[in-house]
Amino acid sequence: MKKEDVILQTENLSVSMRAGKERIPAVKDVTLSLKRKGCTGIIGESGCGKSLTCQAVLGLLEPKKWTVTGKVFLEDEEVPITDDRSMDRFRGKKLAFAAQNPMAAFDPRMTMGAHFLEGHSRREWDAIRKDAGERLARMGICEPESLWNRYSFELSGGQLQRVLIALVLGLHPKVLLADEPTTALDQATEEELLRILEDCQNQEGISILLVSHDLDVISRMADTVYVMYAGQIVECGEKEAVLGNPLHPYTGGLMRSRPGFSKERLKAMNGYPPRLGESTGSGCAFAPRCPFAKEVCKGEQVLREMTPGHFSRCSCFRGQGEEKHG
Amino acid sequence: MRKRGRKVTAACCAGCLTFLAAACLLAPVLSSCDPNLVNPLKKFAGMSREHPLGTDYLGRDLLARLLWGGRNTLGYAAAVTAVSAVIGTGVGMISGFLGGAADRLLMRGSDVLRAFPGVVLVLIIVSILGAGIGNVCIALLLTRWIWYARMARNLTREELSRPSILAGRLAGSGWGAILIHHVFPAILPQMLSVLSVDFGGALLSISGYSFLGLGILPPEPEWGMMISDGRSYMDKPGMMFWPGICILIVVISVNVLGDLLRDILEEKRT
Amino acid sequence: MGEVLLEVDDVTRAYGSKRRGQKQILRGVSFRLQEGKCLGLVGESGCGKSTLCRILAGLEKPDSGQALFCREPVGSKKVRGKIQMVFQNSLEAVNHHQNVLQIVSEPLKNLFHMNREECRKETARLLEMVGIAPEEMKKYPRQFSGGQLQRICIARALGAKPELLLLDEPLSSLDASVQAQILNLLSDLRNDLNLTCILVSHDIRAVYYLSDEILRMSEGTVKAIPSLDTIIRPERF
């Protein structure tokens, strides 16, 4: 990946939770990059640190509770993720955030219109109204004018998520961080929301960092995929490579355990993912659940380039070929 | 750091309370004097081996009166708190469970009581029933249980909508079992935190009405009444000081403990 | 086979008081469910799926219409225990002051009047059935993960020997890799016990995996999905 193509880059981003004097690591050395006008997907289960990574990039983690180290670069500028005040320059204007629960993102005492106009001078109001109206209409919200005077509790989850995205895109950010944007939605609404995100990417040139536990969403949207497990990136690379030929048994297991449209018995993984902060020892965190675990897995695993551009943190699994025999 | 400080505070408060309660319970052992024995020859005696805290205006031993008075004050306050908490929690839980007309009646009743100043209400009841600690306790019970009922009712309503309760209903548990096994353990910590703060209030009321001469009748000792006795002899501060400091310690301790309990609960919730 | 177990006729339900304006959640839901079948209900959150579940479980009364289970209205004495439900969030669906033994033996005590020893044996059997080691029955809910607790909730529901199992979003609070385990478990249990189920979910793949027929719920009514091809989207990879 050429350096100038990258719009957002994190370097050794680590997050640990403060519990008294102890520091419980939750995200360990995450280095990821997002291409200009591209979409990078982070996939993982609850407690794997994917949402924390997202919030750390935005500097949203309370310093009282969390310790964040590492660097984040937006284009060539370093993002001051640990300085709350200077982050105001980035949040919203350059880095937009769409949260998992859109209901919580709105003030229930304010109308939708007030949310759009908040923080703008009266002179700009007409332009914003027009701009937002057009955007909402494009997003398939019929009669954006009637929406103007309604409150968040009067709208459905799907509508709210769309309004939220329209709202954050109104500030013309460069990067949209979407943390599980479709989790609360049903299939049809999810489809529509993903189409909207695709439009943002193609028409407005916004780069998207998409966090999800849903393989379908990631496989549809992302060009680059990072798979996280127990706070670490266990596999990353181009979507076709990672999802087409997973080199980490966790990715493979995740893909196979997903119900397709068939009645065939699911190939479920054993065991349960470690909870946030649960110690996984120095070896491979996935080893206790891994059907291919060997003695080497007890040692520390590093992220290695298996094929060009395709990294995996597993030293014994070599893709589907081995799986069939073993 | 903050947690440790809190632990120390909690330990201090609990220690003070236990110390005072134990001392009062052991009154016959700790002091050989009869708290009601009048000895005009020894009035306003200073501290001595015989009378560690001195004597009052009738020559009665202050330590003995303090300890025996503590039995009355703490005992009646605890009894009022316990009985009103039990009645109130029971009624509140049932009312919250039943809903409908009974529930509305209870809530309107507590609204009326809230609009009415509690002191006036107690004074009215005592003026009807006559002075005496028993009647003061009855009056306090009548005005206090409703707060527990209201609290328990609101918490019960909140609990009842939880899936765990729905699952219990599906598992065939009757409403009694649901209230006892599912609702009660869930609301108990909150009720305890209210109870500990309320105990301070009850103690102040008992002392207060005794101070006014409506509660415990002389010559029985009681902290509030001891302060009232000392009021006429301002130049001899010992008579007011010792019961006053006891009341202060108890009320502050229970309030701090109640607050800590509530804080811990809130932290657990989030 | 083929006997109708559940008949739902024009059930409506509204929330809120008449004075302050009501919100109609269910506007006439009707369907039939045959014995041994599994019905899938899909729809957006807030479309009334959970309300319908609670009505079918007899935990709420419909405003109008009726739901009959073996020709008896749900919620009546005769139906007691025969309809069980598994809730969305397993962490909220259990009493945190009880251990697993107490949780699972609650229906056993109430419905079958088992004594302590019988309860222990039956609980061990049920836990084994759902893939939890019986030795863990003395543990408390906080010591388990969401997936394990959901298994325990399923064990509790099965303890009542239900004829109809309502699954209200049993997967949505679980992780992807655990979802598959629970789906497999449910499918095994359905085969072994010939359970009739209603699976409510927004995940249409999961519903497809488990169900014999699928209804789509939107704005308080249900519509049969005529052909699954209309909702399946092409595989991407």
PDB file of C-alpha atoms in Angstrom, chain A residues 97-99 101-108 115 152 161 164 167:
ATOM      1  CA  PHE A  97     -18.558   9.099  14.334  1.00  0.00           C
ATOM      2  CA  ALA A  98     -21.717   7.047  13.912  1.00  0.00           C
ATOM      3  CA  ALA A  99     -22.475   5.135  17.071  1.00  0.00           C
ATOM      4  CA  ASN A 101     -27.128   3.057  19.330  1.00  0.00           C
ATOM      5  CA  PRO A 102     -28.465   6.072  17.422  1.00  0.00           C
ATOM      6  CA  MET A 103     -31.085   6.704  20.078  1.00  0.00           C
ATOM      7  CA  ALA A 104     -28.363   7.636  22.571  1.00  0.00           C
ATOM      8  CA  ALA A 105     -26.750  10.029  20.105  1.00  0.00           C
ATOM      9  CA  PHE A 106     -29.725  12.364  20.055  1.00  0.00           C
ATOM     10  CA  ASP A 107     -30.931  14.677  22.769  1.00  0.00           C
ATOM     11  CA  PRO A 108     -34.543  13.663  23.376  1.00  0.00           C
ATOM     12  CA  HIS A 115     -29.725  18.977  16.040  1.00  0.00           C
ATOM     13  CA  SER A 152     -35.751  11.191  18.406  1.00  0.00           C
ATOM     14  CA  GLN A 161     -29.375   5.879  12.124  1.00  0.00           C
ATOM     15  CA  LEU A 164     -27.444  10.506  12.380  1.00  0.00           C
ATOM     16  CA  LEU A 167     -26.076  14.830  10.480  1.00  0.00           C
TER      17      LEU A 167
END
